[in-house]
Coordinates of C-alpha atoms in Angstrom, one line a residue:
X1 CA -46.3 34.9 1.8
X2 CA -47.2 33.1 -1.4
X3 CA -48.8 35.6 -3.8
X4 CA -50.8 34.5 -6.8
X5 CA -52.4 36.9 -9.4
X6 CA -55.5 36.1 -11.4
X7 CA -57.7 39.0 -12.3
X8 CA -61.5 38.7 -12.2
X9 CA -61.9 39.9 -15.8
X10 CA -65.7 39.1 -15.9
X11 CA -66.5 41.0 -12.8
X12 CA -68.1 44.4 -13.6
X13 CA -65.7 46.1 -11.3
X14 CA -62.8 45.0 -13.4
X15 CA -64.4 45.9 -16.7
X16 CA -65.3 49.4 -15.4
X17 CA -61.5 50.0 -15.6
X18 CA -61.4 52.9 -13.1
X19 CA -58.0 53.6 -11.5
X20 CA -57.0 55.0 -8.1
X21 CA -53.9 56.3 -6.4
X22 CA -53.8 54.2 -3.3
X23 CA -53.7 56.2 -0.1
X24 CA -54.4 53.5 2.3
X25 CA -55.3 49.8 2.9
X26 CA -58.6 48.5 4.2
X27 CA -58.7 45.1 6.0
X28 CA -61.9 43.0 5.7
X29 CA -62.9 39.5 6.7
X30 CA -65.2 37.4 4.6
X31 CA -67.9 36.3 7.2
X32 CA -68.2 33.1 5.1
X33 CA -66.7 30.3 7.2
X34 CA -64.5 27.8 5.4
X35 CA -64.2 29.4 1.9
X36 CA -60.5 29.9 1.2
X37 CA -58.8 32.5 -1.0
X38 CA -58.5 30.5 -4.2
X39 CA -62.2 29.6 -4.1
X40 CA -63.4 33.2 -4.4
X41 CA -62.4 33.5 -8.1
X42 CA -65.2 31.1 -9.2
X43 CA -67.6 32.8 -6.8
X44 CA -67.0 36.4 -7.9
X45 CA -65.6 36.3 -11.4
X46 CA -69.1 36.9 -12.7
X47 CA -71.1 39.8 -14.2
X48 CA -73.9 41.4 -12.2
X49 CA -75.0 43.2 -15.4
X50 CA -75.3 39.8 -17.1
X51 CA -77.3 38.3 -14.2
X52 CA -74.6 35.9 -13.2
X53 CA -74.2 37.2 -9.6
X54 CA -76.5 39.1 -7.3
X55 CA -73.9 41.4 -5.8
X56 CA -71.8 44.3 -7.1
X57 CA -68.6 43.6 -5.2
X58 CA -64.9 43.0 -5.8
X59 CA -61.8 43.3 -3.6
X60 CA -58.2 43.4 -4.6
X61 CA -57.2 40.2 -2.8
X62 CA -58.1 37.4 -0.4
X63 CA -55.8 36.1 2.3
X64 CA -55.9 32.7 4.1
X65 CA -53.5 30.7 6.2
X66 CA -51.6 29.4 3.1
X67 CA -51.6 32.1 0.4
X68 CA -52.7 35.4 -1.0
X69 CA -54.7 35.6 -4.2
X70 CA -54.8 39.0 -6.0
X71 CA -58.0 39.4 -8.1
X72 CA -57.7 43.1 -9.1
X73 CA -54.7 45.3 -10.0
X74 CA -53.7 47.2 -6.9
X75 CA -54.4 50.6 -8.5
X76 CA -57.8 49.5 -9.8
X77 CA -60.8 51.0 -8.0
X78 CA -62.4 48.2 -6.0
X79 CA -66.0 47.7 -4.7
X80 CA -65.2 46.7 -1.1
X81 CA -65.9 49.7 1.2
X82 CA -69.4 50.7 0.4
X83 CA -68.2 54.3 0.6
X84 CA -65.6 56.9 -0.3
X85 CA -62.7 54.5 0.7
X86 CA -63.2 52.8 -2.7
X87 CA -61.6 55.8 -4.2
X88 CA -58.5 55.7 -2.0
X89 CA -58.0 52.3 -0.4
X90 CA -56.8 48.9 -1.5
X91 CA -59.2 46.4 0.1
X92 CA -58.4 42.8 1.0
X93 CA -60.4 40.0 2.7
X94 CA -59.1 37.6 5.3
X95 CA -60.8 34.3 4.9
X96 CA -62.4 32.8 8.0
X97 CA -62.0 29.1 8.9
X98 CA -64.7 26.5 8.9
X99 CA -66.5 25.1 11.9
X100 CA -68.9 27.8 13.0
X101 CA -71.8 29.9 11.8
X102 CA -73.2 33.4 12.1
X103 CA -76.3 35.0 13.5
X104 CA -77.5 38.6 13.6
X105 CA -75.0 39.4 10.9
X106 CA -71.8 39.6 12.8
X107 CA -72.1 37.2 15.8
X108 CA -69.9 34.2 15.5
X109 CA -71.7 31.1 16.8
X110 CA -69.6 28.0 17.8
X111 CA -66.3 29.7 17.1
X112 CA -63.5 27.9 19.0
X113 CA -60.7 30.4 19.3
X114 CA -58.2 27.9 20.8
X115 CA -58.9 25.4 18.0
X116 CA -58.5 28.0 15.4
X117 CA -55.5 29.8 16.9
X118 CA -53.0 28.2 14.4
X119 CA -55.1 29.1 11.4
X120 CA -55.6 32.7 12.7
X121 CA -51.9 33.2 13.3
X122 CA -50.9 32.1 9.8
X123 CA -53.6 34.1 8.2
X124 CA -52.7 37.1 10.4
X125 CA -49.0 36.8 9.3
X126 CA -49.9 36.6 5.6
X127 CA -52.1 39.7 6.1
X128 CA -49.2 41.5 7.8
X129 CA -46.8 40.6 5.0
X130 CA -49.3 41.7 2.3
X131 CA -49.6 45.1 4.0
X132 CA -45.8 45.4 4.3
X133 CA -45.5 44.7 0.5
X134 CA -48.2 47.3 -0.3
X135 CA -46.7 49.9 2.1
X136 CA -43.4 49.6 0.3
X137 CA -45.0 49.7 -3.1
X138 CA -47.1 52.8 -2.5
X139 CA -45.0 54.6 0.2
X140 CA -47.5 54.0 2.9
X141 CA -47.0 53.1 6.6
X142 CA -49.0 51.3 9.3
X143 CA -51.0 54.4 10.1
X144 CA -52.6 54.2 6.6
X145 CA -54.2 50.8 7.4
X146 CA -57.7 50.6 8.7
X147 CA -60.4 47.9 8.9
X148 CA -63.9 48.1 7.6
X149 CA -65.5 48.9 10.9
X150 CA -63.0 51.8 11.4
X151 CA -63.8 53.0 7.9
X152 CA -67.5 53.2 9.0
X153 CA -66.6 55.3 12.0
X154 CA -64.6 57.6 9.8
X155 CA -67.6 58.0 7.4
X156 CA -65.9 56.4 4.4
X157 CA -67.3 52.9 4.5
X158 CA -70.6 51.1 5.1
X159 CA -71.7 49.7 8.5
X160 CA -69.8 46.5 8.9
X161 CA -68.2 45.0 12.0
X162 CA -65.2 43.3 10.4
X163 CA -62.6 42.7 11.6
X164 CA -63.3 43.7 15.1
X165 CA -65.9 41.0 15.5
X166 CA -63.1 38.4 15.1
X167 CA -59.6 39.7 16.1
X168 CA -60.4 40.2 19.8
X169 CA -61.3 36.5 20.1
X170 CA -57.5 36.0 19.6
X171 CA -56.4 38.9 21.8
X172 CA -55.8 41.2 18.9
X173 CA -57.2 44.4 17.4
X174 CA -56.4 46.8 14.6
X175 CA -53.9 48.7 16.9
X176 CA -51.9 45.5 17.5
X177 CA -52.2 44.7 13.7
X178 CA -50.7 48.0 12.8
X179 CA -48.0 47.5 15.4
X180 CA -47.2 44.2 13.8
X181 CA -47.0 45.8 10.3
X182 CA -44.8 48.6 11.8
X183 CA -42.4 46.1 13.3
X184 CA -42.2 44.1 10.1
X185 CA -41.5 47.2 8.1
X186 CA -38.7 48.2 10.5
X187 CA -37.2 44.7 10.6
X188 CA -37.6 43.8 6.9
X189 CA -34.5 43.6 4.9
X190 CA -34.2 46.2 2.1
X191 CA -35.3 44.0 -0.8
X192 CA -33.6 46.4 -3.2
X193 CA -30.1 45.2 -2.2
X194 CA -31.1 41.5 -2.3
X195 CA -32.3 41.4 -5.9
X196 CA -30.4 38.8 -7.9
X197 CA -30.5 36.8 -11.1
X198 CA -33.7 34.8 -11.4
X199 CA -35.7 37.0 -9.1
X200 CA -39.2 38.2 -10.2
X201 CA -39.7 41.9 -9.6
X202 CA -42.2 44.6 -10.2
X203 CA -41.8 48.4 -10.4
X204 CA -42.8 50.5 -7.5
X205 CA -45.8 52.6 -8.3
X206 CA -44.0 55.9 -7.7
X207 CA -41.3 55.1 -10.3
X208 CA -41.1 57.5 -13.3
X209 CA -37.8 56.5 -15.0
X210 CA -35.8 53.3 -15.3
X211 CA -32.9 55.1 -13.5
X212 CA -32.1 58.8 -13.0
X213 CA -31.8 60.6 -16.3
X214 CA -33.2 57.7 -18.4
X215 CA -36.4 57.6 -20.4
X216 CA -39.8 57.3 -18.8
X217 CA -41.1 53.8 -17.9
X218 CA -44.2 53.0 -20.1
X219 CA -47.4 52.4 -18.1
X220 CA -47.8 48.9 -19.6
X221 CA -44.3 47.9 -18.4
X222 CA -45.4 48.8 -14.8
X223 CA -49.0 47.7 -14.8
X224 CA -49.2 44.6 -17.0
X225 CA -46.1 42.7 -16.2
X226 CA -43.7 41.4 -13.6
X227 CA -40.1 41.1 -14.7
X228 CA -37.4 38.5 -14.4
X229 CA -33.8 39.6 -13.6
X230 CA -31.4 38.0 -16.0
X231 CA -28.2 39.9 -15.3
X232 CA -26.7 41.9 -12.3
X233 CA -23.1 42.4 -13.4
X234 CA -21.3 43.4 -16.6
X235 CA -17.7 42.2 -17.0
X236 CA -17.8 41.2 -13.4
X237 CA -18.8 44.6 -12.0
X238 CA -22.1 46.1 -10.9
X239 CA -23.7 48.3 -13.5
X240 CA -24.1 51.9 -12.4
X241 CA -26.5 54.2 -14.3
X242 CA -27.5 57.7 -13.2
X243 CA -25.5 57.0 -10.0
X244 CA -27.7 54.0 -9.1
X245 CA -26.8 50.3 -9.2
X246 CA -29.0 48.5 -11.8
X247 CA -30.1 45.0 -12.8
X248 CA -31.1 43.8 -16.3
X249 CA -34.8 42.8 -16.8
X250 CA -34.6 40.2 -19.6
X251 CA -38.0 38.5 -19.3
X252 CA -41.6 39.7 -18.8
X253 CA -44.2 37.7 -16.8
X254 CA -47.8 38.6 -17.5
X255 CA -49.5 39.5 -14.2
X256 CA -52.7 38.0 -15.6
X257 CA -52.0 34.3 -16.2
X258 CA -48.2 34.1 -15.5
X259 CA -47.0 33.6 -19.0
X260 CA -43.2 34.3 -19.3
X261 CA -42.1 35.9 -22.6
X262 CA -39.3 38.1 -24.0
X263 CA -38.5 41.0 -21.8
X264 CA -37.7 44.7 -22.1
X265 CA -33.9 44.1 -21.8
X266 CA -33.4 47.3 -19.9
X267 CA -31.2 48.1 -17.0
X268 CA -33.2 49.4 -14.1
X269 CA -32.2 50.9 -10.8
X270 CA -32.6 48.4 -7.9
X271 CA -34.2 50.9 -5.8
X272 CA -37.1 51.2 -8.3
X273 CA -38.0 47.5 -7.9
X274 CA -39.7 45.2 -5.4
X275 CA -39.3 41.4 -5.3
X276 CA -42.5 39.5 -6.0
X277 CA -42.7 36.4 -3.7
X278 CA -44.3 33.9 -6.0
X279 CA -45.0 33.4 -9.7
X280 CA -48.6 34.1 -10.6
X281 CA -50.6 30.9 -11.1
X282 CA -50.7 29.8 -14.7
X283 CA -52.8 26.7 -14.2
X284 CA -55.8 27.8 -12.2
X285 CA -58.1 28.4 -15.1
X286 CA -61.7 29.2 -14.3
X287 CA -64.1 26.5 -15.2
X288 CA -67.6 26.1 -16.7
X289 CA -70.0 23.2 -16.1
X290 CA -71.8 22.3 -19.4
X291 CA -75.6 22.7 -19.3
X292 CA -78.2 21.0 -21.4
X293 CA -78.3 22.5 -24.8
X294 CA -74.8 24.1 -24.6
X295 CA -72.4 24.0 -27.5
X296 CA -68.8 25.1 -27.6
X297 CA -69.8 28.1 -29.6
X298 CA -72.5 29.2 -27.1
X299 CA -70.1 28.7 -24.2
X300 CA -67.4 30.8 -25.9
X301 CA -69.9 33.5 -26.8
X302 CA -71.3 33.6 -23.2
X303 CA -68.1 33.2 -21.2
X304 CA -65.4 34.7 -23.5
X305 CA -67.4 37.3 -25.4
X306 CA -67.1 35.8 -28.9
X307 CA -68.3 32.4 -30.2
X308 CA -65.3 32.3 -32.6
X309 CA -63.1 31.6 -29.6
X310 CA -64.5 28.1 -29.2
X311 CA -61.3 26.5 -30.7
X312 CA -59.4 27.9 -27.6
X313 CA -61.7 25.9 -25.3
X314 CA -61.1 22.7 -27.4
X315 CA -57.4 23.1 -27.3
X316 CA -57.2 23.9 -23.6
X317 CA -59.3 20.8 -22.7
X318 CA -57.7 18.5 -25.3
X319 CA -61.0 17.9 -27.1
X320 CA -60.7 16.1 -30.5
X321 CA -64.3 16.9 -31.5
X322 CA -67.1 19.5 -30.8
X323 CA -69.1 17.0 -28.8
X324 CA -69.7 17.9 -25.1
X325 CA -72.2 16.7 -22.6
X326 CA -74.2 18.1 -19.6
X327 CA -72.2 18.0 -16.4
X328 CA -68.8 18.1 -18.1
X329 CA -66.4 20.6 -16.5
X330 CA -64.4 22.6 -19.1
X331 CA -61.4 24.8 -18.4
X332 CA -61.8 28.3 -19.9
X333 CA -58.9 30.4 -21.3
X334 CA -58.3 33.9 -20.0

């Protein structure tokens, strides 16, 4: 599973800033054929309050056959269930392949299951691996995973059919999905013992101290950064603190954007960490298409919140003057 992180900071759900303690995972599917995980950033990183989008919606991640894109912090309250599950569940969407359409809301027209079997299996596997990662991080198991339609039957979600309008076309259902997650959890190697120099890790949500008897881990260390392991031994021997084998975290990696900077330089118990599979994307900047009458100041004011940030747009796009033209696509900083 390739996991990339890029928070939808303009979405009103993100700016609301409400937190949850995840008690479960809700699986959705997009019902938008052919739109892949990376493409949802430009679609949903917009403000309903500002009139930029006609929906108040945001999920934690999108999954396709190639990768996973995380768009909200896992402990951030999402807008995905249309019910009480928003307060308890992490929600992610599985992207659906191109080549068919919908009628009557949830009826797939022209869907060729045999042709799409390869895509489905790869997306399924990425969804399973994401659930395994989240189960480990939040001390959950396969029984804590439901889909949107199951949430509706439980009275904690709105009336949607996903994913049971799709999975059966490939001989699957949520019970077989949960069995796949259970098997993967049972067969997965204990990632704590595999942590080595160069690995990127994050703290488990349940962690309170760096190691038994140490100081408390600050919230920003857990929530805002991944960390890079720079040392596993001291004078050729494992480092034991509070009775636990530790590694040194010598670099920080910003979860939003992927910038790598000086770290906390603290020894941390291996059992408190989880390996992150892939470095967050640092190049996938959101973009803005210049409209007639736009200036760099106006774009910065509208898109970044302050007109005085226009030099950042110039620098990111390599502009040598303030001249821009309609139709020009500009990269925007975070």
